[in-house]
């Protein structure tokens, strides 16, 4: 077995891990990244957007207990995975208190923010110029299911105004008054532009890694979407489309979040004003819920898009 591992490792060195060059930021957690590092925001994630417990109460590196997306590990799984799966969870303690603001009692949230040893301001200026591509893969946490009567915001870039350059949504979109729950497309991913138009939707099926890449042209303010499952190469599912309501320049830049942010359902007992205050009011059940992430990185589009293991192209 040791000889086989050496052979596979040697083959990996010869073929390369991923042709995604230049990679601007890499959130694919190596096996020398530890849960202790998550506690201190050491490595690729800032872990301060969470509830009152320690960071690893909500986010954990799963070591060899789960296999990551095969998209960037093709030919290596299950013998030699090159990254750890990251578990992101929420429970009733997942109430974030922003600096200088009141507790966000309406939300339950855990966010991993792209960073380098806690620094994220300078990083976003490099991630968010010219044309860049945001990669991420998502799988169900079968032991901690979501409640699809709620809206979940799970991947997004958030400028200071609280809007999203693009976003990935699951569940039933928050409405006031509340509509039929769950919504007809609650069990599907929705890729949203800045104005919340749905660019692409696909069912969130079990026992599969759902691979996404969102291409952002920061100067032209456009988006394109790529998608695949498991080891299938990424394919273009939404051609380049305008994203005109996103702000231009620094005002349109923001942190890249890998998250589980659960919005409330309107509480009929609240005042009309509070019913519309989604951040601070509403119904939350307090259940423990989760998602699994892998394959998270950001690359420049200067040499095209990385579509999978050792494959680069445009279609």
mmCIF file of C-alpha atoms in Angstrom:
data_model
loop_
_atom_site.group_PDB
_atom_site.id
_atom_site.type_symbol
_atom_site.label_atom_id
_atom_site.label_comp_id
_atom_site.label_asym_id
_atom_site.label_seq_id
_atom_site.Cartn_x
_atom_site.Cartn_y
_atom_site.Cartn_z
ATOM 1 C CA UNK A 1 0.000 0.000 0.000
ATOM 2 C CA UNK A 2 2.844 2.418 0.810
ATOM 3 C CA UNK A 3 4.326 1.789 -2.624
ATOM 4 C CA UNK A 4 0.982 2.532 -4.245
ATOM 5 C CA UNK A 5 0.661 5.770 -2.304
ATOM 6 C CA UNK A 6 4.124 6.834 -3.433
ATOM 7 C CA UNK A 7 3.245 6.001 -7.032
ATOM 8 C CA UNK A 8 0.031 8.013 -6.882
ATOM 9 C CA UNK A 9 1.790 10.918 -5.215
ATOM 10 C CA UNK A 10 4.529 10.893 -7.844
ATOM 11 C CA UNK A 11 1.921 10.876 -10.600
ATOM 12 C CA UNK A 12 0.242 13.826 -8.939
ATOM 13 C CA UNK A 13 3.483 15.780 -8.938
ATOM 14 C CA UNK A 14 4.007 15.030 -12.622
ATOM 15 C CA UNK A 15 0.505 15.943 -13.764
ATOM 16 C CA UNK A 16 -0.039 18.855 -11.401
ATOM 17 C CA UNK A 17 -2.828 19.490 -8.929
ATOM 18 C CA UNK A 18 -4.827 22.146 -10.766
ATOM 19 C CA UNK A 19 -4.012 24.321 -13.759
ATOM 20 C CA UNK A 20 -5.746 27.255 -12.113
ATOM 21 C CA UNK A 21 -2.959 29.774 -12.545
ATOM 22 C CA UNK A 22 -2.672 32.357 -11.336
ATOM 23 C CA UNK A 23 -4.611 31.415 -8.224
ATOM 24 C CA UNK A 24 -5.251 34.565 -6.211
ATOM 25 C CA UNK A 25 -6.595 32.902 -3.050
ATOM 26 C CA UNK A 26 -6.880 29.225 -2.177
ATOM 27 C CA UNK A 27 -9.399 28.036 0.403
ATOM 28 C CA UNK A 28 -8.943 24.320 -0.291
ATOM 29 C CA UNK A 29 -7.951 23.287 3.205
ATOM 30 C CA UNK A 30 -4.700 21.279 3.236
ATOM 31 C CA UNK A 31 -4.251 18.524 5.796
ATOM 32 C CA UNK A 32 -1.769 20.588 7.795
ATOM 33 C CA UNK A 33 -4.516 23.144 8.460
ATOM 34 C CA UNK A 34 -6.060 22.360 11.843
ATOM 35 C CA UNK A 35 -9.187 23.196 13.761
ATOM 36 C CA UNK A 36 -6.969 25.157 16.129
ATOM 37 C CA UNK A 37 -6.082 27.345 13.142
ATOM 38 C CA UNK A 38 -9.766 28.026 12.557
ATOM 39 C CA UNK A 39 -10.036 29.270 16.135
ATOM 40 C CA UNK A 40 -7.384 31.921 15.497
ATOM 41 C CA UNK A 41 -8.252 32.719 11.847
ATOM 42 C CA UNK A 42 -4.850 31.339 10.850
ATOM 43 C CA UNK A 43 -4.788 30.281 7.216
ATOM 44 C CA UNK A 44 -7.349 31.059 4.484
ATOM 45 C CA UNK A 45 -10.424 31.909 6.566
ATOM 46 C CA UNK A 46 -11.500 34.676 8.922
ATOM 47 C CA UNK A 47 -13.878 33.037 11.408
ATOM 48 C CA UNK A 48 -15.295 35.924 13.453
ATOM 49 C CA UNK A 49 -18.820 36.010 11.958
ATOM 50 C CA UNK A 50 -20.489 33.428 14.191
ATOM 51 C CA UNK A 51 -22.431 32.954 17.387
ATOM 52 C CA UNK A 52 -21.230 33.129 20.981
ATOM 53 C CA UNK A 53 -19.364 29.799 21.022
ATOM 54 C CA UNK A 54 -15.831 29.132 19.795
ATOM 55 C CA UNK A 55 -15.319 29.111 16.027
ATOM 56 C CA UNK A 56 -14.947 25.323 15.903
ATOM 57 C CA UNK A 57 -18.331 24.870 17.537
ATOM 58 C CA UNK A 58 -19.712 26.002 14.166
ATOM 59 C CA UNK A 59 -16.992 25.238 11.583
ATOM 60 C CA UNK A 60 -14.756 22.180 11.513
ATOM 61 C CA UNK A 61 -12.191 20.567 9.255
ATOM 62 C CA UNK A 62 -13.196 16.940 8.708
ATOM 63 C CA UNK A 63 -9.786 15.401 7.977
ATOM 64 C CA UNK A 64 -10.094 12.057 6.205
ATOM 65 C CA UNK A 65 -13.622 11.344 7.452
ATOM 66 C CA UNK A 66 -15.255 12.863 4.325
ATOM 67 C CA UNK A 67 -14.084 13.000 0.708
ATOM 68 C CA UNK A 68 -13.942 16.401 -1.039
ATOM 69 C CA UNK A 69 -15.225 17.133 -4.507
ATOM 70 C CA UNK A 70 -13.431 14.939 -7.046
ATOM 71 C CA UNK A 71 -13.337 17.880 -9.473
ATOM 72 C CA UNK A 72 -9.874 18.937 -8.269
ATOM 73 C CA UNK A 73 -8.827 15.513 -6.951
ATOM 74 C CA UNK A 74 -9.552 13.362 -10.003
ATOM 75 C CA UNK A 75 -7.493 10.161 -9.998
ATOM 76 C CA UNK A 76 -6.543 10.639 -6.348
ATOM 77 C CA UNK A 77 -9.733 9.801 -4.495
ATOM 78 C CA UNK A 78 -10.172 7.959 -2.243
ATOM 79 C CA UNK A 79 -6.483 7.098 -1.791
ATOM 80 C CA UNK A 80 -4.918 10.527 -1.610
ATOM 81 C CA UNK A 81 -7.333 13.475 -1.328
ATOM 82 C CA UNK A 82 -5.556 16.802 -1.513
ATOM 83 C CA UNK A 83 -7.883 18.828 0.704
ATOM 84 C CA UNK A 84 -10.190 18.527 3.690
ATOM 85 C CA UNK A 85 -13.924 19.021 3.636
ATOM 86 C CA UNK A 86 -15.135 21.935 5.769
ATOM 87 C CA UNK A 87 -18.330 21.618 7.789
ATOM 88 C CA UNK A 88 -20.257 24.858 8.387
ATOM 89 C CA UNK A 89 -23.138 24.657 10.877
ATOM 90 C CA UNK A 90 -25.613 26.828 12.748
ATOM 91 C CA UNK A 91 -27.705 26.307 15.879
ATOM 92 C CA UNK A 92 -29.747 28.516 18.162
ATOM 93 C CA UNK A 93 -26.581 30.162 19.528
ATOM 94 C CA UNK A 94 -25.587 31.349 16.032
ATOM 95 C CA UNK A 95 -26.515 34.985 16.662
ATOM 96 C CA UNK A 96 -23.818 37.326 15.366
ATOM 97 C CA UNK A 97 -23.183 40.636 17.131
ATOM 98 C CA UNK A 98 -21.500 43.037 14.682
ATOM 99 C CA UNK A 99 -19.127 45.608 16.085
ATOM 100 C CA UNK A 100 -21.063 48.662 17.204
ATOM 101 C CA UNK A 101 -24.420 47.100 16.359
ATOM 102 C CA UNK A 102 -27.206 45.154 18.056
ATOM 103 C CA UNK A 103 -27.373 41.335 17.934
ATOM 104 C CA UNK A 104 -28.752 39.922 14.694
ATOM 105 C CA UNK A 105 -31.561 37.982 16.384
ATOM 106 C CA UNK A 106 -33.382 37.498 13.087
ATOM 107 C CA UNK A 107 -30.503 35.516 11.562
ATOM 108 C CA UNK A 108 -28.711 32.327 12.431
ATOM 109 C CA UNK A 109 -25.355 32.482 10.696
ATOM 110 C CA UNK A 110 -21.817 31.164 10.418
ATOM 111 C CA UNK A 111 -19.547 32.754 7.818
ATOM 112 C CA UNK A 112 -16.056 31.872 6.655
ATOM 113 C CA UNK A 113 -14.519 34.944 5.024
ATOM 114 C CA UNK A 114 -11.675 34.658 2.530
ATOM 115 C CA UNK A 115 -8.514 35.946 4.183
ATOM 116 C CA UNK A 116 -4.808 35.312 4.639
ATOM 117 C CA UNK A 117 -4.024 34.812 8.325
ATOM 118 C CA UNK A 118 -6.847 37.140 9.307
ATOM 119 C CA UNK A 119 -6.111 39.851 6.719
ATOM 120 C CA UNK A 120 -8.887 40.343 4.188
ATOM 121 C CA UNK A 121 -8.953 44.015 3.147
ATOM 122 C CA UNK A 122 -5.875 43.890 0.918
ATOM 123 C CA UNK A 123 -6.866 40.466 -0.392
ATOM 124 C CA UNK A 124 -10.191 41.610 -1.766
ATOM 125 C CA UNK A 125 -8.501 44.316 -3.848
ATOM 126 C CA UNK A 126 -6.496 41.554 -5.577
ATOM 127 C CA UNK A 127 -9.491 39.204 -5.890
ATOM 128 C CA UNK A 128 -11.755 41.905 -7.263
ATOM 129 C CA UNK A 129 -10.057 43.562 -10.213
ATOM 130 C CA UNK A 130 -10.093 42.766 -13.938
ATOM 131 C CA UNK A 131 -11.928 39.420 -14.335
ATOM 132 C CA UNK A 132 -11.803 36.801 -11.595
ATOM 133 C CA UNK A 133 -13.506 33.458 -11.015
ATOM 134 C CA UNK A 134 -14.903 32.286 -7.667
ATOM 135 C CA UNK A 135 -14.949 28.481 -7.314
ATOM 136 C CA UNK A 136 -16.799 26.491 -4.628
ATOM 137 C CA UNK A 137 -18.373 23.059 -4.193
ATOM 138 C CA UNK A 138 -21.283 22.248 -1.871
ATOM 139 C CA UNK A 139 -22.706 19.003 -0.516
ATOM 140 C CA UNK A 140 -25.591 18.225 1.829
ATOM 141 C CA UNK A 141 -24.860 17.493 5.475
ATOM 142 C CA UNK A 142 -27.268 14.574 5.827
ATOM 143 C CA UNK A 143 -26.990 14.591 9.613
ATOM 144 C CA UNK A 144 -27.888 18.296 9.873
ATOM 145 C CA UNK A 145 -30.589 18.981 7.252
ATOM 146 C CA UNK A 146 -31.802 22.442 6.341
ATOM 147 C CA UNK A 147 -35.362 23.672 6.851
ATOM 148 C CA UNK A 148 -36.409 24.651 3.335
ATOM 149 C CA UNK A 149 -39.246 26.843 4.588
ATOM 150 C CA UNK A 150 -36.499 29.384 5.312
ATOM 151 C CA UNK A 151 -34.195 31.284 2.964
ATOM 152 C CA UNK A 152 -30.471 30.502 3.153
ATOM 153 C CA UNK A 153 -27.743 32.726 1.765
ATOM 154 C CA UNK A 154 -24.707 30.498 1.460
ATOM 155 C CA UNK A 155 -22.058 32.005 -0.858
ATOM 156 C CA UNK A 156 -21.781 35.703 -1.672
ATOM 157 C CA UNK A 157 -19.582 38.761 -2.085
ATOM 158 C CA UNK A 158 -20.838 41.506 0.228
ATOM 159 C CA UNK A 159 -19.850 45.179 -0.242
ATOM 160 C CA UNK A 160 -20.236 47.604 2.640
ATOM 161 C CA UNK A 161 -23.822 48.451 1.664
ATOM 162 C CA UNK A 162 -24.946 44.905 2.534
ATOM 163 C CA UNK A 163 -25.889 43.977 -1.029
ATOM 164 C CA UNK A 164 -24.358 40.988 -2.860
ATOM 165 C CA UNK A 165 -22.382 41.205 -6.105
ATOM 166 C CA UNK A 166 -23.662 37.680 -6.662
ATOM 167 C CA UNK A 167 -25.205 35.171 -4.287
ATOM 168 C CA UNK A 168 -26.151 31.514 -3.954
ATOM 169 C CA UNK A 169 -29.530 30.948 -2.343
ATOM 170 C CA UNK A 170 -31.324 27.863 -1.038
ATOM 171 C CA UNK A 171 -34.750 27.466 0.507
ATOM 172 C CA UNK A 172 -37.822 29.710 0.325
ATOM 173 C CA UNK A 173 -37.077 33.401 -0.276
ATOM 174 C CA UNK A 174 -38.088 35.616 2.641
ATOM 175 C CA UNK A 175 -41.329 37.478 1.964
ATOM 176 C CA UNK A 176 -43.500 39.793 4.085
ATOM 177 C CA UNK A 177 -46.234 38.651 4.301
ATOM 178 C CA UNK A 178 -45.146 35.027 4.213
ATOM 179 C CA UNK A 179 -46.212 33.085 1.142
ATOM 180 C CA UNK A 180 -46.692 29.346 0.668
ATOM 181 C CA UNK A 181 -43.966 27.390 2.447
ATOM 182 C CA UNK A 182 -41.844 25.765 1.333
ATOM 183 C CA UNK A 183 -41.655 27.577 -2.008
ATOM 184 C CA UNK A 184 -41.835 25.412 -5.161
ATOM 185 C CA UNK A 185 -38.109 25.798 -5.878
ATOM 186 C CA UNK A 186 -36.984 25.652 -2.258
ATOM 187 C CA UNK A 187 -34.819 22.557 -2.782
ATOM 188 C CA UNK A 188 -32.889 24.126 -5.659
ATOM 189 C CA UNK A 189 -29.784 26.295 -5.745
ATOM 190 C CA UNK A 190 -30.461 29.752 -7.161
ATOM 191 C CA UNK A 191 -27.533 31.794 -8.478
ATOM 192 C CA UNK A 192 -28.549 35.447 -8.115
ATOM 193 C CA UNK A 193 -27.140 38.640 -9.580
ATOM 194 C CA UNK A 194 -26.900 41.907 -7.648
ATOM 195 C CA UNK A 195 -30.539 42.742 -8.408
ATOM 196 C CA UNK A 196 -31.638 39.266 -7.183
ATOM 197 C CA UNK A 197 -32.477 37.988 -10.651
ATOM 198 C CA UNK A 198 -32.049 34.200 -10.930
ATOM 199 C CA UNK A 199 -29.261 33.465 -13.413
ATOM 200 C CA UNK A 200 -29.232 29.690 -12.953
ATOM 201 C CA UNK A 201 -31.082 27.123 -10.863
ATOM 202 C CA UNK A 202 -30.486 23.426 -10.263
ATOM 203 C CA UNK A 203 -31.807 20.891 -7.712
ATOM 204 C CA UNK A 204 -29.751 20.353 -4.558
ATOM 205 C CA UNK A 205 -29.594 16.580 -4.813
ATOM 206 C CA UNK A 206 -28.169 14.343 -2.105
ATOM 207 C CA UNK A 207 -24.878 12.439 -2.164
ATOM 208 C CA UNK A 208 -23.341 14.655 -4.843
ATOM 209 C CA UNK A 209 -20.860 17.500 -4.872
ATOM 210 C CA UNK A 210 -22.323 20.514 -6.646
ATOM 211 C CA UNK A 211 -19.478 22.475 -8.261
ATOM 212 C CA UNK A 212 -19.892 26.152 -9.132
ATOM 213 C CA UNK A 213 -17.736 28.858 -10.656
ATOM 214 C CA UNK A 214 -18.939 32.442 -10.935
ATOM 215 C CA UNK A 215 -16.957 34.678 -13.267
ATOM 216 C CA UNK A 216 -17.012 38.382 -12.389
ATOM 217 C CA UNK A 217 -15.804 41.076 -14.770
ATOM 218 C CA UNK A 218 -15.287 43.927 -12.344
ATOM 219 C CA UNK A 219 -14.805 46.657 -14.952
ATOM 220 C CA UNK A 220 -17.643 45.674 -17.291
ATOM 221 C CA UNK A 221 -19.886 44.590 -14.372
ATOM 222 C CA UNK A 222 -20.908 41.255 -15.846
ATOM 223 C CA UNK A 223 -21.364 37.724 -14.499
ATOM 224 C CA UNK A 224 -21.132 34.236 -16.012
ATOM 225 C CA UNK A 225 -21.930 30.938 -14.272
ATOM 226 C CA UNK A 226 -20.336 27.496 -14.613
ATOM 227 C CA UNK A 227 -21.617 24.293 -12.976
ATOM 228 C CA UNK A 228 -21.089 20.537 -12.743
ATOM 229 C CA UNK A 229 -21.610 17.600 -10.384
ATOM 230 C CA UNK A 230 -18.879 15.459 -8.840
ATOM 231 C CA UNK A 231 -16.030 14.795 -11.315
ATOM 232 C CA UNK A 232 -17.779 16.220 -14.382
ATOM 233 C CA UNK A 233 -15.941 19.162 -15.912
ATOM 234 C CA UNK A 234 -17.464 22.539 -15.280
ATOM 235 C CA UNK A 235 -19.730 23.652 -18.118
ATOM 236 C CA UNK A 236 -21.020 27.111 -18.928
ATOM 237 C CA UNK A 237 -24.665 27.350 -17.809
ATOM 238 C CA UNK A 238 -25.146 31.123 -18.000
ATOM 239 C CA UNK A 239 -23.434 33.170 -20.675
ATOM 240 C CA UNK A 240 -21.871 36.494 -19.740
ATOM 241 C CA UNK A 241 -24.705 38.752 -18.634
ATOM 242 C CA UNK A 242 -24.796 42.352 -17.370
ATOM 243 C CA UNK A 243 -24.803 43.007 -13.640
ATOM 244 C CA UNK A 244 -25.524 46.733 -13.913
ATOM 245 C CA UNK A 245 -26.909 47.456 -10.451
ATOM 246 C CA UNK A 246 -23.624 46.440 -8.798
ATOM 247 C CA UNK A 247 -21.534 49.464 -7.871
ATOM 248 C CA UNK A 248 -18.398 50.180 -9.871
ATOM 249 C CA UNK A 249 -14.940 50.508 -8.346
ATOM 250 C CA UNK A 250 -14.140 50.107 -4.647
ATOM 251 C CA UNK A 251 -17.782 50.629 -3.617
ATOM 252 C CA UNK A 252 -18.631 47.403 -5.431
ATOM 253 C CA UNK A 253 -15.943 45.320 -3.746
ATOM 254 C CA UNK A 254 -16.570 43.217 -0.649
ATOM 255 C CA UNK A 255 -15.618 40.179 1.363
ATOM 256 C CA UNK A 256 -16.074 36.716 -0.157
ATOM 257 C CA UNK A 257 -18.255 34.651 2.209
ATOM 258 C CA UNK A 258 -18.618 30.871 2.382
ATOM 259 C CA UNK A 259 -21.502 30.703 4.784
ATOM 260 C CA UNK A 260 -24.701 29.316 6.190
ATOM 261 C CA UNK A 261 -26.958 32.313 6.824
ATOM 262 C CA UNK A 262 -30.553 31.398 7.678
ATOM 263 C CA UNK A 263 -33.199 34.096 7.396
ATOM 264 C CA UNK A 264 -36.297 34.047 9.632
ATOM 265 C CA UNK A 265 -39.967 33.598 8.847
ATOM 266 C CA UNK A 266 -42.202 36.563 9.666
ATOM 267 C CA UNK A 267 -43.617 36.404 13.182
ATOM 268 C CA UNK A 268 -47.320 37.421 13.096
ATOM 269 C CA UNK A 269 -47.005 38.604 16.711
ATOM 270 C CA UNK A 270 -44.443 41.266 15.759
ATOM 271 C CA UNK A 271 -45.360 44.835 14.865
ATOM 272 C CA UNK A 272 -45.567 45.653 11.140
ATOM 273 C CA UNK A 273 -42.234 47.466 11.354
ATOM 274 C CA UNK A 274 -40.537 44.538 13.084
ATOM 275 C CA UNK A 275 -42.028 42.049 10.624
ATOM 276 C CA UNK A 276 -40.023 43.733 7.873
ATOM 277 C CA UNK A 277 -36.814 43.855 9.936
ATOM 278 C CA UNK A 278 -35.380 40.555 8.748
ATOM 279 C CA UNK A 279 -32.053 41.070 10.524
ATOM 280 C CA UNK A 280 -33.403 41.504 14.037
ATOM 281 C CA UNK A 281 -36.848 39.869 14.221
ATOM 282 C CA UNK A 282 -38.750 36.791 13.101
ATOM 283 C CA UNK A 283 -39.156 33.091 13.782
ATOM 284 C CA UNK A 284 -36.188 30.742 14.102
ATOM 285 C CA UNK A 285 -36.550 27.149 15.298
ATOM 286 C CA UNK A 286 -33.019 26.900 16.730
ATOM 287 C CA UNK A 287 -32.221 23.570 15.079
ATOM 288 C CA UNK A 288 -28.692 22.454 14.239
ATOM 289 C CA UNK A 289 -28.189 22.589 10.472
ATOM 290 C CA UNK A 290 -25.171 22.365 8.194
ATOM 291 C CA UNK A 291 -23.519 22.280 4.792
ATOM 292 C CA UNK A 292 -20.246 20.781 3.554
ATOM 293 C CA UNK A 293 -17.787 22.757 1.415
ATOM 294 C CA UNK A 294 -14.674 21.954 -0.599
ATOM 295 C CA UNK A 295 -12.987 23.148 -3.804
ATOM 296 C CA UNK A 296 -13.041 26.799 -2.735
ATOM 297 C CA UNK A 297 -10.589 29.128 -4.481
ATOM 298 C CA UNK A 298 -10.366 32.288 -6.590
ATOM 299 C CA UNK A 299 -8.426 32.523 -9.831
ATOM 300 C CA UNK A 300 -7.684 35.136 -12.453
ATOM 301 C CA UNK A 301 -9.467 34.672 -15.768
ATOM 302 C CA UNK A 302 -6.426 35.908 -17.688
ATOM 303 C CA UNK A 303 -5.676 32.368 -18.899
ATOM 304 C CA UNK A 304 -9.274 31.122 -19.038
ATOM 305 C CA UNK A 305 -11.228 29.160 -16.454
ATOM 306 C CA UNK A 306 -10.124 25.972 -14.723
ATOM 307 C CA UNK A 307 -12.877 23.449 -15.513
ATOM 308 C CA UNK A 308 -11.540 20.502 -13.519
ATOM 309 C CA UNK A 309 -8.431 18.482 -12.832
ATOM 310 C CA UNK A 310 -5.779 19.628 -15.344
ATOM 311 C CA UNK A 311 -8.397 21.075 -17.710
ATOM 312 C CA UNK A 312 -8.550 24.741 -18.673
ATOM 313 C CA UNK A 313 -10.827 26.226 -21.284
ATOM 314 C CA UNK A 314 -13.785 28.373 -22.190
ATOM 315 C CA UNK A 315 -16.579 25.889 -22.980
#
